[in-house]
N, C-alpha and C. Protein backbone atom coordinates (compact mmCIF):
# COMPACT_ATOMS: atom_id res chain seq x y z
N UNK A 1 60.84 112.04 118.52
CA UNK A 1 61.25 110.97 117.65
C UNK A 1 60.01 110.37 116.99
N UNK A 2 60.15 109.98 115.79
CA UNK A 2 59.06 109.43 115.01
C UNK A 2 58.70 108.03 115.51
N UNK A 3 57.45 107.76 115.69
CA UNK A 3 56.99 106.48 116.22
C UNK A 3 57.31 105.33 115.27
N UNK A 4 57.46 105.60 113.98
CA UNK A 4 57.76 104.55 113.01
C UNK A 4 59.18 103.99 113.19
N UNK A 5 60.09 104.76 113.75
CA UNK A 5 61.47 104.33 113.92
C UNK A 5 61.71 103.57 115.22
N UNK A 6 60.83 103.68 116.17
CA UNK A 6 61.05 103.03 117.47
C UNK A 6 61.21 101.52 117.38
N UNK A 7 60.37 100.82 116.64
CA UNK A 7 60.57 99.36 116.57
C UNK A 7 61.92 99.00 115.95
N UNK A 8 62.38 99.76 114.98
CA UNK A 8 63.67 99.49 114.35
C UNK A 8 64.80 99.73 115.35
N UNK A 9 64.74 100.84 116.08
CA UNK A 9 65.77 101.14 117.07
C UNK A 9 65.76 100.10 118.18
N UNK A 10 64.58 99.71 118.61
CA UNK A 10 64.47 98.70 119.66
C UNK A 10 65.12 97.39 119.20
N UNK A 11 64.81 96.97 117.98
CA UNK A 11 65.39 95.75 117.44
C UNK A 11 66.91 95.90 117.34
N UNK A 12 67.38 97.04 116.87
CA UNK A 12 68.81 97.28 116.72
C UNK A 12 69.51 97.19 118.07
N UNK A 13 68.97 97.80 119.08
CA UNK A 13 69.58 97.76 120.42
C UNK A 13 69.53 96.37 121.02
N UNK A 14 68.41 95.68 120.83
CA UNK A 14 68.24 94.36 121.40
C UNK A 14 69.18 93.33 120.77
N UNK A 15 69.50 93.48 119.50
CA UNK A 15 70.33 92.48 118.81
C UNK A 15 71.80 92.88 118.70
N UNK A 16 72.20 93.96 119.37
CA UNK A 16 73.59 94.42 119.28
C UNK A 16 74.56 93.32 119.70
N UNK A 17 74.28 92.63 120.79
CA UNK A 17 75.18 91.59 121.27
C UNK A 17 75.33 90.47 120.24
N UNK A 18 74.27 90.15 119.53
CA UNK A 18 74.32 89.10 118.51
C UNK A 18 75.20 89.51 117.33
N UNK A 19 75.31 90.79 117.08
CA UNK A 19 76.09 91.28 115.94
C UNK A 19 77.57 91.40 116.24
N UNK A 20 77.96 91.31 117.49
CA UNK A 20 79.37 91.42 117.84
C UNK A 20 80.12 90.24 117.25
N UNK A 21 81.34 90.47 116.85
CA UNK A 21 82.15 89.41 116.26
C UNK A 21 83.40 89.20 117.11
N UNK A 22 83.95 88.02 117.03
CA UNK A 22 85.17 87.69 117.76
C UNK A 22 86.35 87.72 116.81
N UNK A 23 87.51 87.91 117.37
CA UNK A 23 88.73 87.86 116.59
C UNK A 23 88.98 86.41 116.17
N UNK A 24 89.47 86.22 114.96
CA UNK A 24 89.78 84.86 114.51
C UNK A 24 91.01 84.31 115.21
N UNK A 25 91.85 85.20 115.75
CA UNK A 25 93.07 84.77 116.41
C UNK A 25 92.91 84.55 117.90
N UNK A 26 91.79 84.99 118.45
CA UNK A 26 91.56 84.83 119.89
C UNK A 26 90.88 83.49 120.17
N UNK A 27 91.21 82.91 121.32
CA UNK A 27 90.54 81.68 121.73
C UNK A 27 89.10 82.01 122.09
N UNK A 28 88.18 81.07 121.89
CA UNK A 28 86.78 81.32 122.27
C UNK A 28 86.70 81.68 123.75
N UNK A 29 85.84 82.61 124.09
CA UNK A 29 85.73 83.12 125.47
C UNK A 29 85.41 82.01 126.47
N UNK A 30 84.63 81.01 126.08
CA UNK A 30 84.22 79.97 127.00
C UNK A 30 85.38 79.06 127.40
N UNK A 31 86.35 78.87 126.53
CA UNK A 31 87.44 77.94 126.80
C UNK A 31 88.75 78.55 126.28
N UNK A 32 89.54 79.09 127.20
CA UNK A 32 90.78 79.76 126.81
C UNK A 32 91.81 78.79 126.23
N UNK A 33 91.69 77.47 126.55
CA UNK A 33 92.64 76.49 126.03
C UNK A 33 92.25 76.00 124.63
N UNK A 34 91.08 76.36 124.18
CA UNK A 34 90.61 75.92 122.86
C UNK A 34 91.42 76.62 121.77
N UNK A 35 91.60 75.95 120.62
CA UNK A 35 92.34 76.59 119.53
C UNK A 35 91.56 77.78 118.97
N UNK A 36 92.31 78.76 118.48
CA UNK A 36 91.69 79.94 117.88
C UNK A 36 90.96 79.52 116.60
N UNK A 37 89.97 80.29 116.23
CA UNK A 37 89.19 80.01 115.02
C UNK A 37 90.09 79.94 113.80
N UNK A 38 91.11 80.80 113.73
CA UNK A 38 92.02 80.80 112.58
C UNK A 38 92.78 79.48 112.46
N UNK A 39 92.96 78.77 113.58
CA UNK A 39 93.64 77.48 113.54
C UNK A 39 92.71 76.36 113.07
N UNK A 40 91.42 76.57 113.17
CA UNK A 40 90.44 75.56 112.77
C UNK A 40 90.12 75.63 111.28
N UNK A 41 90.36 76.77 110.65
CA UNK A 41 90.02 76.95 109.25
C UNK A 41 91.12 76.35 108.39
N UNK A 42 90.73 75.47 107.49
CA UNK A 42 91.69 74.79 106.63
C UNK A 42 92.15 75.73 105.52
N UNK A 43 93.45 75.77 105.30
CA UNK A 43 94.03 76.57 104.21
C UNK A 43 94.01 75.70 102.95
N UNK A 44 93.21 76.09 101.98
CA UNK A 44 93.06 75.28 100.77
C UNK A 44 94.00 75.73 99.65
N UNK A 45 94.78 76.74 99.90
CA UNK A 45 95.73 77.22 98.90
C UNK A 45 96.84 76.18 98.72
N UNK A 46 97.38 76.10 97.52
CA UNK A 46 98.49 75.15 97.32
C UNK A 46 99.68 75.53 98.19
N UNK A 47 100.40 74.53 98.62
CA UNK A 47 101.57 74.78 99.44
C UNK A 47 102.64 75.49 98.61
N UNK A 48 103.60 76.13 99.25
CA UNK A 48 104.68 76.76 98.49
C UNK A 48 105.41 75.77 97.59
N UNK A 49 105.60 74.53 98.08
CA UNK A 49 106.25 73.51 97.26
C UNK A 49 105.43 73.18 96.02
N UNK A 50 104.11 73.07 96.19
CA UNK A 50 103.24 72.76 95.07
C UNK A 50 103.23 73.90 94.05
N UNK A 51 103.24 75.14 94.55
CA UNK A 51 103.28 76.29 93.63
C UNK A 51 104.58 76.30 92.84
N UNK A 52 105.68 76.00 93.50
CA UNK A 52 106.97 75.96 92.83
C UNK A 52 107.00 74.86 91.77
N UNK A 53 106.51 73.68 92.14
CA UNK A 53 106.46 72.57 91.19
C UNK A 53 105.60 72.93 89.99
N UNK A 54 104.49 73.61 90.22
CA UNK A 54 103.60 74.01 89.14
C UNK A 54 104.30 74.99 88.21
N UNK A 55 105.03 75.95 88.78
CA UNK A 55 105.77 76.92 87.95
C UNK A 55 106.85 76.22 87.14
N UNK A 56 107.53 75.27 87.75
CA UNK A 56 108.57 74.53 87.04
C UNK A 56 107.97 73.72 85.90
N UNK A 57 106.82 73.11 86.14
CA UNK A 57 106.14 72.33 85.10
C UNK A 57 105.72 73.25 83.95
N UNK A 58 105.16 74.40 84.29
CA UNK A 58 104.76 75.35 83.25
C UNK A 58 105.96 75.78 82.41
N UNK A 59 107.08 76.02 83.07
CA UNK A 59 108.29 76.43 82.36
C UNK A 59 108.76 75.32 81.42
N UNK A 60 108.74 74.06 81.91
CA UNK A 60 109.15 72.93 81.07
C UNK A 60 108.25 72.79 79.85
N UNK A 61 106.93 72.93 80.06
CA UNK A 61 105.98 72.81 78.95
C UNK A 61 106.21 73.92 77.94
N UNK A 62 106.42 75.15 78.41
CA UNK A 62 106.66 76.28 77.50
C UNK A 62 107.94 76.06 76.69
N UNK A 63 108.99 75.57 77.35
CA UNK A 63 110.24 75.31 76.64
C UNK A 63 110.07 74.20 75.61
N UNK A 64 109.34 73.16 75.97
CA UNK A 64 109.11 72.06 75.03
C UNK A 64 108.23 72.53 73.87
N UNK A 65 107.23 73.36 74.15
CA UNK A 65 106.37 73.88 73.08
C UNK A 65 107.17 74.65 72.05
N UNK A 66 108.19 75.37 72.49
CA UNK A 66 109.00 76.14 71.55
C UNK A 66 109.77 75.25 70.58
N UNK A 67 109.98 73.99 70.95
CA UNK A 67 110.70 73.05 70.09
C UNK A 67 109.77 72.33 69.10
N UNK A 68 108.47 72.40 69.31
CA UNK A 68 107.50 71.78 68.40
C UNK A 68 107.39 72.66 67.16
N UNK A 69 107.19 72.04 66.00
CA UNK A 69 107.11 72.82 64.76
C UNK A 69 105.97 73.84 64.85
N UNK A 70 106.13 75.01 64.22
CA UNK A 70 105.16 76.10 64.37
C UNK A 70 103.71 75.72 64.04
N UNK A 71 103.49 74.95 62.96
CA UNK A 71 102.12 74.56 62.60
C UNK A 71 101.46 73.72 63.69
N UNK A 72 102.22 72.77 64.22
CA UNK A 72 101.68 71.89 65.26
C UNK A 72 101.51 72.67 66.57
N UNK A 73 102.50 73.49 66.90
CA UNK A 73 102.46 74.28 68.13
C UNK A 73 101.24 75.20 68.15
N UNK A 74 100.99 75.86 67.03
CA UNK A 74 99.86 76.80 66.95
C UNK A 74 98.53 76.08 67.19
N UNK A 75 98.36 74.92 66.59
CA UNK A 75 97.12 74.15 66.77
C UNK A 75 96.95 73.68 68.21
N UNK A 76 98.04 73.20 68.81
CA UNK A 76 97.99 72.71 70.21
C UNK A 76 97.67 73.86 71.16
N UNK A 77 98.30 75.00 70.96
CA UNK A 77 98.05 76.15 71.83
C UNK A 77 96.61 76.61 71.73
N UNK A 78 96.09 76.71 70.50
CA UNK A 78 94.71 77.16 70.34
C UNK A 78 93.71 76.19 70.99
N UNK A 79 93.99 74.91 70.89
CA UNK A 79 93.07 73.91 71.45
C UNK A 79 93.23 73.75 72.96
N UNK A 80 94.46 73.51 73.40
CA UNK A 80 94.68 73.13 74.79
C UNK A 80 94.88 74.31 75.74
N UNK A 81 95.42 75.39 75.26
CA UNK A 81 95.64 76.54 76.13
C UNK A 81 94.58 77.62 75.95
N UNK A 82 94.12 77.81 74.72
CA UNK A 82 93.09 78.81 74.46
C UNK A 82 91.68 78.22 74.51
N UNK A 83 91.59 76.89 74.58
CA UNK A 83 90.32 76.17 74.72
C UNK A 83 89.35 76.45 73.56
N UNK A 84 89.89 76.61 72.37
CA UNK A 84 89.04 76.83 71.19
C UNK A 84 88.54 75.48 70.68
N UNK A 85 87.39 75.47 70.02
CA UNK A 85 86.92 74.21 69.44
C UNK A 85 87.52 74.05 68.04
N UNK A 86 87.42 72.82 67.52
CA UNK A 86 88.07 72.49 66.25
C UNK A 86 87.62 73.39 65.10
N UNK A 87 86.34 73.67 65.04
CA UNK A 87 85.80 74.48 63.95
C UNK A 87 86.40 75.90 63.97
N UNK A 88 86.49 76.50 65.16
CA UNK A 88 87.06 77.84 65.28
C UNK A 88 88.56 77.85 64.94
N UNK A 89 89.25 76.80 65.33
CA UNK A 89 90.68 76.71 65.01
C UNK A 89 90.85 76.60 63.49
N UNK A 90 89.99 75.79 62.86
CA UNK A 90 90.06 75.64 61.40
C UNK A 90 89.85 76.98 60.70
N UNK A 91 88.88 77.75 61.20
CA UNK A 91 88.63 79.07 60.61
C UNK A 91 89.82 80.01 60.85
N UNK A 92 90.37 79.97 62.04
CA UNK A 92 91.50 80.85 62.39
C UNK A 92 92.73 80.52 61.55
N UNK A 93 93.03 79.23 61.40
CA UNK A 93 94.23 78.82 60.67
C UNK A 93 93.98 78.69 59.17
N UNK A 94 92.71 78.78 58.76
CA UNK A 94 92.33 78.66 57.35
C UNK A 94 92.78 77.32 56.76
N UNK A 95 92.49 76.25 57.53
CA UNK A 95 92.75 74.88 57.08
C UNK A 95 91.52 74.04 57.40
N UNK A 96 91.38 72.88 56.73
CA UNK A 96 90.23 72.01 57.03
C UNK A 96 90.26 71.50 58.48
N UNK A 97 89.09 71.18 59.00
CA UNK A 97 88.97 70.70 60.38
C UNK A 97 89.77 69.42 60.60
N UNK A 98 89.81 68.54 59.60
CA UNK A 98 90.58 67.31 59.70
C UNK A 98 92.07 67.59 59.87
N UNK A 99 92.55 68.62 59.18
CA UNK A 99 93.96 69.02 59.31
C UNK A 99 94.24 69.53 60.72
N UNK A 100 93.29 70.28 61.27
CA UNK A 100 93.42 70.78 62.64
C UNK A 100 93.56 69.61 63.61
N UNK A 101 92.67 68.63 63.49
CA UNK A 101 92.71 67.47 64.40
C UNK A 101 94.03 66.72 64.26
N UNK A 102 94.50 66.57 63.03
CA UNK A 102 95.75 65.87 62.79
C UNK A 102 96.92 66.63 63.41
N UNK A 103 96.94 67.95 63.22
CA UNK A 103 98.03 68.77 63.78
C UNK A 103 98.03 68.72 65.31
N UNK A 104 96.84 68.77 65.89
CA UNK A 104 96.74 68.71 67.36
C UNK A 104 97.26 67.37 67.86
N UNK A 105 96.86 66.29 67.19
CA UNK A 105 97.31 64.96 67.60
C UNK A 105 98.82 64.83 67.47
N UNK A 106 99.38 65.25 66.35
CA UNK A 106 100.82 65.16 66.14
C UNK A 106 101.57 66.10 67.09
N UNK A 107 101.01 67.27 67.32
CA UNK A 107 101.65 68.23 68.22
C UNK A 107 101.68 67.73 69.65
N UNK A 108 100.59 67.14 70.10
CA UNK A 108 100.54 66.57 71.46
C UNK A 108 101.54 65.43 71.60
N UNK A 109 101.62 64.58 70.58
CA UNK A 109 102.56 63.46 70.62
C UNK A 109 104.00 63.97 70.68
N UNK A 110 104.31 64.98 69.87
CA UNK A 110 105.65 65.56 69.87
C UNK A 110 105.95 66.21 71.22
N UNK A 111 104.99 66.93 71.77
CA UNK A 111 105.16 67.57 73.07
C UNK A 111 105.40 66.52 74.16
N UNK A 112 104.62 65.45 74.14
CA UNK A 112 104.79 64.37 75.12
C UNK A 112 106.18 63.75 75.01
N UNK A 113 106.65 63.55 73.78
CA UNK A 113 107.98 62.96 73.56
C UNK A 113 109.06 63.89 74.12
N UNK A 114 108.94 65.19 73.85
CA UNK A 114 109.92 66.16 74.34
C UNK A 114 109.92 66.24 75.87
N UNK A 115 108.73 66.23 76.47
CA UNK A 115 108.63 66.30 77.93
C UNK A 115 109.17 65.03 78.57
N UNK A 116 108.92 63.89 77.94
CA UNK A 116 109.43 62.63 78.46
C UNK A 116 110.96 62.64 78.45
N UNK A 117 111.53 63.15 77.36
CA UNK A 117 112.98 63.23 77.25
C UNK A 117 113.54 64.19 78.31
N UNK A 118 112.85 65.31 78.54
CA UNK A 118 113.28 66.28 79.54
C UNK A 118 113.25 65.66 80.93
N UNK A 119 112.19 64.90 81.23
CA UNK A 119 112.08 64.25 82.54
C UNK A 119 113.18 63.22 82.76
N UNK A 120 113.52 62.46 81.70
CA UNK A 120 114.58 61.46 81.82
C UNK A 120 115.93 62.12 82.07
N UNK A 121 116.15 63.28 81.45
CA UNK A 121 117.40 63.99 81.66
C UNK A 121 117.49 64.57 83.07
N UNK A 122 116.34 64.97 83.62
CA UNK A 122 116.31 65.56 84.96
C UNK A 122 116.58 64.52 86.04
N UNK A 123 116.26 63.27 85.74
CA UNK A 123 116.43 62.21 86.74
C UNK A 123 117.82 61.70 86.70
């Protein structure tokens, strides 16, 4: 065996125990009554109820957007959903930047009015 590899092998053998891992579902070896590691880790994912509410909200917004006039809807979508800046929207729609800002403002107001009406009907 090559003498250059001996220190590496020695280190590898010596640290094998440190490299061993425990199951996340098993209780720690020192205390069998302790909770498993998987029980200690916080689940940061949205709850099923929150995911459902989010999907319902998205559906309501999409339905309300379809009722907004096409010019206003297009400007709102490009700004709020596509995250484009005013100058790029103006170039895309071939209208002045002031017109873009006005359409976005009117479109948001119309969308808010429609969503408010939808919420009142749901209650």
